[in-house]
Short mmCIF file of C-alpha atoms and ligand atoms in Angstrom, two decimals:
data_model
loop_
_atom_site.label_atom_id
_atom_site.label_comp_id
_atom_site.label_asym_id
_atom_site.label_seq_id
_atom_site.Cartn_x
_atom_site.Cartn_y
_atom_site.Cartn_z
CA MET A 1 -70.58 -86.67 254.65
CA SER A 2 -75.07 -87.14 252.71
CA TRP A 3 -74.48 -86.90 248.82
CA GLN A 4 -76.59 -83.81 249.55
CA ALA A 5 -74.30 -82.30 251.41
CA ARG A 6 -70.88 -83.59 249.72
CA ILE A 7 -72.70 -82.20 246.58
CA ASP A 8 -73.29 -78.70 247.84
CA ALA A 9 -69.73 -78.06 249.33
CA ALA A 10 -67.93 -79.36 246.22
CA LEU A 11 -70.04 -76.47 244.77
CA ASN A 12 -69.96 -74.16 246.90
CA GLU A 13 -65.96 -73.96 247.12
CA ARG A 14 -66.21 -73.70 243.06
CA ARG A 15 -67.71 -70.83 243.45
CA GLU A 16 -65.61 -69.43 246.80
CA ASN A 17 -62.53 -69.63 243.80
CA HIS A 18 -64.05 -67.85 241.19
CA ALA A 19 -63.95 -71.24 239.03
CA PHE A 20 -68.04 -72.32 238.61
CA ARG A 21 -68.16 -73.72 235.32
CA THR A 22 -71.48 -73.23 233.45
CA ARG A 23 -72.81 -73.17 230.34
CA GLU A 24 -75.15 -70.81 227.55
CA PRO A 25 -76.84 -72.34 224.06
CA ASN A 26 -75.42 -70.59 220.98
CA GLU A 27 -76.93 -70.38 218.26
CA GLN A 28 -73.90 -70.69 216.30
CA GLY A 29 -70.46 -71.67 218.33
CA ASN A 30 -68.73 -72.65 215.53
CA GLY A 31 -67.30 -70.60 212.30
CA ARG A 32 -66.04 -66.44 212.11
CA TRP A 33 -68.81 -65.59 214.34
CA LEU A 34 -70.36 -66.28 217.47
CA VAL A 35 -74.27 -66.08 218.05
CA ARG A 36 -76.12 -65.94 221.03
CA GLY A 37 -79.98 -64.42 220.69
CA GLU A 38 -80.17 -61.56 218.77
CA GLN A 39 -76.54 -60.59 219.20
CA ARG A 40 -72.89 -61.69 217.82
CA TRP A 41 -69.45 -61.47 218.47
CA ARG A 42 -65.95 -62.03 216.74
CA ASN A 43 -64.98 -65.46 217.33
CA PHE A 44 -61.93 -66.44 219.44
CA SER A 45 -63.35 -69.26 221.06
CA SER A 46 -63.86 -72.07 218.81
CA ASN A 47 -61.00 -75.39 218.07
CA ASP A 48 -62.34 -74.88 213.81
CA TYR A 49 -58.67 -74.01 213.15
CA LEU A 50 -59.41 -74.65 209.11
CA GLY A 51 -63.68 -73.13 209.23
CA LEU A 52 -65.20 -76.52 208.04
CA SER A 53 -67.55 -76.70 209.93
CA GLN A 54 -69.26 -74.90 208.14
CA HIS A 55 -67.56 -76.23 204.08
CA PRO A 56 -69.56 -77.18 202.13
CA ASP A 57 -68.82 -79.67 200.47
CA VAL A 58 -68.35 -81.35 204.66
CA THR A 59 -71.87 -80.89 205.04
CA ARG A 60 -72.92 -81.78 201.71
CA ALA A 61 -71.02 -85.05 202.60
CA TRP A 62 -73.36 -85.07 206.49
CA ARG A 63 -76.64 -84.50 204.31
CA GLN A 64 -76.45 -87.18 201.06
CA GLY A 65 -75.01 -89.69 204.06
CA ALA A 66 -77.60 -88.81 206.00
CA GLU A 67 -80.23 -89.71 203.06
CA ARG A 68 -78.46 -92.77 201.87
CA TYR A 69 -77.63 -94.58 204.89
CA GLY A 70 -80.07 -93.01 207.74
CA VAL A 71 -78.92 -90.64 211.02
CA GLY A 72 -77.42 -93.10 213.06
CA SER A 73 -75.29 -96.59 212.74
CA GLY A 74 -77.81 -98.86 213.83
CA GLY A 75 -75.30 -100.55 216.78
CA SER A 76 -71.66 -100.73 217.74
CA GLY A 77 -69.12 -101.45 214.78
CA HIS A 78 -68.86 -104.93 216.80
CA VAL A 79 -72.74 -105.57 215.38
CA THR A 80 -74.11 -103.50 212.49
CA GLY A 81 -72.63 -100.81 213.11
CA TYR A 82 -69.59 -100.78 211.23
CA HIS A 83 -69.89 -98.99 207.71
CA ARG A 84 -68.29 -98.88 204.73
CA GLU A 85 -67.65 -95.33 205.03
CA HIS A 86 -66.21 -96.02 208.31
CA ALA A 87 -63.76 -98.72 206.47
CA ARG A 88 -63.08 -96.45 203.77
CA LEU A 89 -62.36 -93.39 205.76
CA GLU A 90 -60.01 -95.56 208.59
CA ALA A 91 -57.92 -96.95 205.10
CA ALA A 92 -57.39 -93.08 203.75
CA LEU A 93 -56.00 -91.86 207.74
CA ALA A 94 -54.47 -94.86 207.39
CA GLN A 95 -52.30 -94.30 203.94
CA TRP A 96 -52.54 -90.23 204.85
CA LEU A 97 -50.52 -90.69 207.77
CA GLY A 98 -48.21 -94.10 206.83
CA PHE A 99 -49.39 -96.17 209.72
CA ASP A 100 -50.78 -100.24 208.89
CA ARG A 101 -54.39 -99.41 210.26
CA ALA A 102 -57.26 -96.30 211.64
CA LEU A 103 -59.60 -97.27 214.38
CA LEU A 104 -62.68 -95.02 214.26
CA PHE A 105 -63.65 -94.19 217.95
CA ILE A 106 -66.56 -91.37 218.73
CA SER A 107 -63.96 -89.40 220.46
CA GLY A 108 -61.72 -88.20 221.37
CA PHE A 109 -62.08 -88.49 224.76
CA ALA A 110 -62.98 -91.75 224.09
CA ALA A 111 -59.81 -92.69 222.41
CA ASN A 112 -58.07 -92.44 224.54
CA GLN A 113 -59.98 -93.42 227.69
CA ALA A 114 -59.61 -96.35 225.33
CA VAL A 115 -56.61 -97.44 224.37
CA ILE A 116 -54.94 -97.09 228.29
CA SER A 117 -57.56 -98.81 229.91
CA ALA A 118 -56.66 -101.79 227.25
CA LEU A 119 -53.05 -101.66 227.16
CA MET A 120 -51.91 -101.08 230.09
CA GLN A 121 -51.56 -103.30 233.03
CA LYS A 122 -50.50 -103.28 237.01
CA GLU A 123 -46.62 -103.65 236.84
CA ASP A 124 -46.59 -101.22 233.95
CA ARG A 125 -45.94 -97.56 234.06
CA LEU A 126 -46.83 -94.74 231.78
CA LEU A 127 -44.67 -91.05 231.45
CA ALA A 128 -47.40 -88.51 230.97
CA ASP A 129 -46.70 -84.68 230.20
CA ARG A 130 -47.54 -83.02 233.17
CA LEU A 131 -50.03 -80.65 230.99
CA SER A 132 -51.33 -83.48 228.90
CA HIS A 133 -54.90 -83.47 227.84
CA ALA A 134 -57.26 -84.30 230.69
CA SER A 135 -58.57 -87.37 229.00
CA LEU A 136 -55.15 -88.38 229.24
CA LEU A 137 -54.71 -87.90 232.56
CA GLU A 138 -58.31 -89.38 233.52
CA ALA A 139 -57.57 -92.51 232.40
CA ALA A 140 -54.24 -93.09 233.46
CA SER A 141 -55.48 -92.47 237.06
CA HIS A 142 -58.38 -94.86 236.16
CA SER A 143 -55.65 -97.43 235.30
CA PRO A 144 -53.96 -99.98 237.65
CA ALA A 145 -50.70 -98.90 236.13
CA ARG A 146 -48.50 -96.58 237.60
CA LEU A 147 -48.91 -92.84 236.15
CA ARG A 148 -45.19 -90.57 236.50
CA ARG A 149 -46.21 -87.30 235.27
CA PHE A 150 -42.92 -85.32 233.76
CA ALA A 151 -42.01 -81.57 232.91
CA HIS A 152 -43.59 -79.70 230.96
CA ASN A 153 -41.83 -80.53 227.01
CA ASP A 154 -38.99 -81.47 228.87
CA ALA A 155 -37.69 -84.48 227.45
CA GLY A 156 -34.37 -84.08 229.58
CA ALA A 157 -37.11 -85.08 232.04
CA LEU A 158 -38.80 -88.30 230.30
CA ARG A 159 -35.34 -89.70 230.68
CA ASN A 160 -34.80 -89.31 233.96
CA LEU A 161 -37.74 -90.62 234.51
CA LEU A 162 -37.43 -94.33 232.25
CA ALA A 163 -33.56 -94.27 233.89
CA LYS A 164 -35.71 -96.32 236.73
CA PRO A 165 -36.63 -99.49 236.48
CA CYS A 166 -39.76 -100.58 235.87
CA ASP A 167 -41.02 -104.04 235.78
CA GLY A 168 -44.15 -103.99 232.88
CA GLN A 169 -44.02 -102.06 230.52
CA THR A 170 -43.66 -98.42 229.50
CA LEU A 171 -45.91 -95.73 227.38
CA VAL A 172 -45.07 -92.41 226.92
CA VAL A 173 -47.59 -89.80 226.63
CA THR A 174 -47.69 -86.62 224.92
CA GLU A 175 -49.93 -84.22 222.94
CA GLY A 176 -48.65 -83.22 219.74
CA VAL A 177 -49.08 -79.44 220.43
CA PHE A 178 -51.13 -78.74 224.09
CA SER A 179 -54.70 -76.90 224.01
CA MET A 180 -54.35 -74.67 226.93
CA ASP A 181 -50.00 -73.60 225.44
CA GLY A 182 -50.41 -73.67 222.08
CA ASP A 183 -46.84 -74.86 221.64
CA SER A 184 -45.57 -77.91 220.59
CA ALA A 185 -43.54 -81.16 222.31
CA PRO A 186 -40.52 -82.12 221.11
CA LEU A 187 -41.44 -85.19 219.81
CA ALA A 188 -37.79 -86.02 217.98
CA GLN A 189 -36.73 -86.36 221.77
CA LEU A 190 -39.03 -87.73 223.01
CA ALA A 191 -39.69 -90.23 220.67
CA GLN A 192 -35.62 -91.22 220.46
CA ALA A 193 -35.49 -91.43 224.51
CA SER A 194 -39.03 -93.41 224.45
CA ARG A 195 -37.13 -95.75 221.93
CA GLU A 196 -33.99 -96.58 223.89
CA ALA A 197 -35.72 -97.49 226.46
CA LYS A 198 -38.13 -99.60 225.16
CA ALA A 199 -40.63 -97.54 225.68
CA TRP A 200 -44.06 -97.08 223.78
CA LEU A 201 -45.08 -94.03 222.52
CA MET A 202 -48.40 -91.95 222.01
CA VAL A 203 -48.91 -88.64 220.61
CA ASP A 204 -52.51 -87.25 220.74
CA ASP A 205 -52.28 -84.63 217.94
CA ALA A 206 -55.65 -83.17 218.34
CA HIS A 207 -54.40 -79.79 218.04
CA GLY A 208 -51.56 -80.36 214.75
CA ILE A 209 -53.42 -82.27 212.22
CA GLY A 210 -54.77 -81.16 209.71
CA VAL A 211 -52.54 -78.05 210.30
CA LEU A 212 -49.39 -78.40 211.21
CA GLY A 213 -47.40 -80.71 208.75
CA GLU A 214 -47.13 -80.87 205.06
CA GLY A 215 -50.71 -81.37 204.43
CA GLY A 216 -51.53 -81.28 207.21
CA ARG A 217 -50.53 -84.00 208.33
CA GLY A 218 -49.91 -83.07 211.74
CA SER A 219 -46.92 -82.17 214.13
CA CYS A 220 -45.49 -86.05 213.77
CA PHE A 221 -45.08 -85.93 210.35
CA ALA A 222 -43.44 -82.88 210.94
CA SER A 223 -41.24 -83.68 213.36
CA GLN A 224 -40.79 -86.99 211.11
CA VAL A 225 -41.77 -88.98 214.29
CA HIS A 226 -43.36 -92.33 213.48
CA PRO A 227 -45.14 -93.38 217.40
CA GLU A 228 -46.71 -96.49 218.22
CA LEU A 229 -49.58 -94.77 218.79
CA LEU A 230 -50.89 -91.51 217.49
CA ILE A 231 -54.72 -90.07 218.58
CA VAL A 232 -55.80 -87.77 216.03
CA THR A 233 -59.32 -85.92 216.54
CA PHE A 234 -61.71 -84.46 214.64
CA GLY A 235 -63.61 -82.16 216.43
CA LYS A 236 -60.66 -79.19 215.49
CA ALA A 237 -58.86 -78.82 212.56
CA PHE A 238 -61.77 -81.27 210.91
CA GLY A 239 -64.69 -79.39 211.77
CA VAL A 240 -67.13 -82.27 212.41
CA SER A 241 -66.53 -84.83 216.06
CA GLY A 242 -64.93 -88.14 216.24
CA ALA A 243 -61.85 -90.09 216.06
CA ALA A 244 -59.10 -91.63 215.16
CA VAL A 245 -56.58 -93.83 216.71
CA LEU A 246 -53.05 -94.47 214.61
CA CYS A 247 -51.10 -97.67 215.18
CA SER A 248 -49.76 -100.83 213.54
CA HIS A 249 -52.04 -104.13 212.60
CA SER A 250 -51.43 -106.06 215.55
CA LEU A 251 -52.14 -103.42 217.72
CA ALA A 252 -54.98 -102.19 215.86
CA ASP A 253 -56.92 -106.29 216.18
CA TYR A 254 -55.00 -106.63 219.73
CA LEU A 255 -57.65 -102.45 220.57
CA THR A 256 -60.44 -104.99 218.68
CA GLN A 257 -60.78 -107.57 221.31
CA PHE A 258 -60.24 -104.98 224.29
CA ALA A 259 -61.00 -101.21 223.52
CA ARG A 260 -64.10 -101.47 225.74
CA HIS A 261 -65.14 -97.86 224.06
CA LEU A 262 -65.12 -99.17 220.62
CA ILE A 263 -66.99 -103.04 222.09
CA TYR A 264 -69.67 -101.50 223.63
CA SER A 265 -70.81 -98.64 222.39
CA THR A 266 -72.20 -97.39 218.75
CA SER A 267 -70.61 -96.48 216.48
CA MET A 268 -70.29 -92.96 214.69
CA PRO A 269 -73.37 -92.17 212.04
CA PRO A 270 -72.63 -93.70 208.31
CA ALA A 271 -72.96 -89.59 207.42
CA GLN A 272 -70.60 -88.64 209.87
CA ALA A 273 -67.57 -90.93 208.41
CA ALA A 274 -68.91 -89.41 204.28
CA ALA A 275 -68.39 -86.17 206.12
CA LEU A 276 -65.25 -87.09 207.54
CA HIS A 277 -63.55 -88.04 205.13
CA ALA A 278 -64.76 -84.79 202.55
CA ALA A 279 -62.83 -82.81 205.17
CA LEU A 280 -60.05 -84.96 204.49
CA ARG A 281 -60.11 -83.70 201.89
CA VAL A 282 -60.53 -80.71 201.74
CA ILE A 283 -57.09 -80.90 204.65
CA GLN A 284 -55.20 -82.84 201.88
CA GLN A 285 -55.60 -79.51 199.53
CA GLY A 286 -55.98 -77.35 201.89
CA ASP A 287 -52.35 -75.27 201.64
CA ALA A 288 -54.41 -72.08 201.13
CA LEU A 289 -56.41 -72.17 204.13
CA ARG A 290 -53.25 -72.83 206.13
CA SER A 291 -51.48 -69.71 204.44
CA ARG A 292 -54.68 -68.07 205.38
CA LEU A 293 -54.51 -69.00 209.33
CA ALA A 294 -50.99 -68.64 209.26
CA HIS A 295 -51.50 -65.52 207.79
CA HIS A 296 -53.50 -64.54 210.83
CA ILE A 297 -51.15 -65.67 212.88
CA THR A 298 -48.27 -63.85 212.70
CA ARG A 299 -50.80 -60.52 212.19
CA PHE A 300 -52.04 -61.35 215.93
CA ARG A 301 -48.30 -61.96 217.26
CA THR A 302 -46.68 -58.86 215.84
CA GLY A 303 -49.55 -56.73 217.70
CA ALA A 304 -50.39 -57.79 220.40
CA ALA A 305 -46.84 -57.92 221.20
CA ALA A 306 -46.46 -55.02 223.04
CA LEU A 307 -49.82 -55.61 225.37
CA PRO A 308 -49.22 -56.03 228.98
CA LEU A 309 -50.11 -59.11 228.77
CA THR A 310 -47.66 -62.91 228.75
CA LEU A 311 -47.70 -63.55 224.97
CA ALA A 312 -47.53 -67.71 225.32
CA GLU A 313 -44.56 -69.14 223.17
CA SER A 314 -46.78 -70.77 220.48
CA ALA A 315 -46.33 -70.26 216.60
CA THR A 316 -50.04 -72.60 216.11
CA ALA A 317 -53.87 -71.62 216.15
CA ILE A 318 -53.50 -70.85 220.03
CA GLN A 319 -52.43 -68.15 221.23
CA PRO A 320 -52.73 -67.76 224.94
CA LEU A 321 -52.25 -64.31 226.48
CA ILE A 322 -51.44 -65.48 230.50
CA VAL A 323 -52.76 -63.51 232.81
CA GLY A 324 -52.31 -65.18 235.96
CA ASP A 325 -55.95 -64.15 238.17
CA ASN A 326 -58.61 -65.54 237.87
CA LEU A 327 -61.38 -62.87 238.71
CA ARG A 328 -59.18 -59.96 236.19
CA THR A 329 -59.25 -62.27 233.95
CA GLN A 330 -62.48 -63.34 233.22
CA ALA A 331 -62.85 -59.35 233.81
CA LEU A 332 -60.73 -59.41 230.69
CA ALA A 333 -63.00 -61.64 228.70
CA GLN A 334 -65.97 -60.04 230.28
CA ARG A 335 -64.38 -56.28 228.48
CA LEU A 336 -63.53 -57.97 224.89
CA ARG A 337 -67.16 -58.79 224.77
CA GLU A 338 -68.08 -55.95 225.85
CA ARG A 339 -66.01 -55.18 222.80
CA GLY A 340 -67.34 -57.74 220.34
CA CYS A 341 -65.15 -59.93 220.51
CA TRP A 342 -65.70 -63.25 221.96
CA VAL A 343 -61.92 -65.21 224.18
CA SER A 344 -62.40 -68.03 226.59
CA ALA A 345 -61.89 -67.02 230.33
CA ILE A 346 -59.48 -70.31 230.64
CA ARG A 347 -59.38 -70.92 234.71
CA PRO A 348 -57.79 -73.50 237.00
CA PRO A 349 -58.35 -76.47 237.18
CA THR A 350 -58.40 -76.64 233.69
CA VAL A 351 -54.53 -74.32 233.75
CA PRO A 352 -52.38 -74.62 236.58
CA ALA A 353 -52.76 -72.73 239.29
CA GLY A 354 -51.92 -68.83 239.32
CA THR A 355 -51.50 -69.38 235.66
CA ALA A 356 -55.24 -68.40 234.16
CA ARG A 357 -56.05 -67.20 231.10
CA LEU A 358 -57.27 -66.00 227.65
CA ARG A 359 -57.50 -68.42 224.97
CA ILE A 360 -57.46 -67.02 221.60
CA THR A 361 -57.80 -69.34 219.29
CA LEU A 362 -57.35 -67.93 214.95
CA THR A 363 -58.87 -69.75 212.55
CA ALA A 364 -58.32 -69.41 209.00
CA ALA A 365 -62.93 -68.02 209.18
CA HIS A 366 -61.14 -65.34 210.41
CA GLU A 367 -60.75 -61.69 207.94
CA ASN A 368 -57.62 -59.57 208.94
CA ASP A 369 -60.57 -57.12 210.34
CA ASP A 370 -61.49 -59.82 212.76
CA ILE A 371 -57.63 -59.83 214.23
CA ASP A 372 -57.16 -56.13 214.30
CA ALA A 373 -60.10 -55.82 216.27
CA LEU A 374 -59.92 -58.37 218.35
CA LEU A 375 -56.26 -56.32 219.09
CA GLU A 376 -57.97 -53.14 219.38
CA ALA A 377 -60.62 -54.69 222.23
CA LEU A 378 -57.35 -56.03 223.68
CA TYR A 379 -55.20 -52.59 223.77
CA ASP A 380 -58.86 -50.71 225.26
CA ALA A 381 -59.22 -53.60 228.21
CA CYS A 382 -55.64 -53.73 228.93
CA ARG A 383 -56.06 -50.25 229.77
CA GLU A 384 -58.97 -49.95 230.93
C1 PLP B 1 -59.92 -82.03 222.79
C2 PLP B 1 -59.09 -82.92 222.87
C3 PLP B 1 -58.88 -83.57 223.37
C4 PLP B 1 -60.78 -84.72 223.57
O1 PLP B 1 -61.56 -84.99 221.75
P1 PLP B 1 -62.93 -85.19 221.56
O2 PLP B 1 -62.81 -85.66 220.43
O3 PLP B 1 -63.11 -83.80 222.00
O4 PLP B 1 -63.58 -86.06 222.92
C5 PLP B 1 -58.39 -85.37 223.90
N1 PLP B 1 -57.03 -84.56 223.24
C6 PLP B 1 -56.99 -83.07 223.16
C7 PLP B 1 -54.96 -83.13 223.46
C8 PLP B 1 -58.18 -82.79 222.99
O5 PLP B 1 -57.63 -81.31 222.79
#
């Protein structure tokens, strides 16, 4: 097959499965409203759970940082790109979350790839929850180690895999809160199973950090679990972008030697690190924002209980409504848009086949009005 024929075949397959993806530019995609051209919708699609992307402290820190330091870091942190703003943020994160060290990465995707590729060797194995994020599974599939996936949130299934012999080391991988389902991992059980098998545990808490646990310290803190590796990302509740890996001194030193995404990539702008530090302070004092979000979640779940759709078992900001069929999911999303609510239709391969869904995200930037308008739109859309 020629290059062109291969590309065309792949595109055609996506079209035939109603899974062809396109992107449209927005004027604004975060916060309460999604603005596109002359129109705006109530935004139930962003991961900006606390509304920090527009928080005045955060935008001011970024602006002042840019004025002070310029807009770029100038290079990899291994050359000239490691700024004292990075060092300060790393120290603050490590202290906040109770780890020796934190290392900043430009994205959660890069952090996951970097950690897995730096750690895993051929004789090792990676045991990952089968609903783990693409960045984890993809890194695993590129690694020479063996990947086995265990049934979603099933510590027993993990134990069965751990009981099988392995010549090398084992890394157990899970998310704190699952991005497409909104449910939480049984971290205490997974940690215990891992510890007993002398495996290391890596938790990607992209959707828990800032939102769950005392002071927003996330899923691990809430479950009193201290994994060997904690990945936190800043594109969700922090309202910015970037990520950090939290770990021991020796592991941080090891990643500084071997994490290729750190070594061969320009570090995040110092002004961004300053903005993240401001976001961290807002999160640390963010009980009011978190209780506002919790209130919206309860309001939504109470109202959505009688919908003819399956409300997922989720206590978090991610509130999926499982529809099943791809076309019906898209049609519902379209009807919601006609009624002023922007909700994403999530289809395979992002989620397992037959579980296409409306992925609704609630944020502290919403008003009660928004939740009520969404519920009304959902009842109308389902009735149609
Ligand atoms: C969003 C997300 C990532 C990727 O993080 P980015 O910083 O957006 O690259 C990784 N893991 C999980 C679970 C996520 O939801």
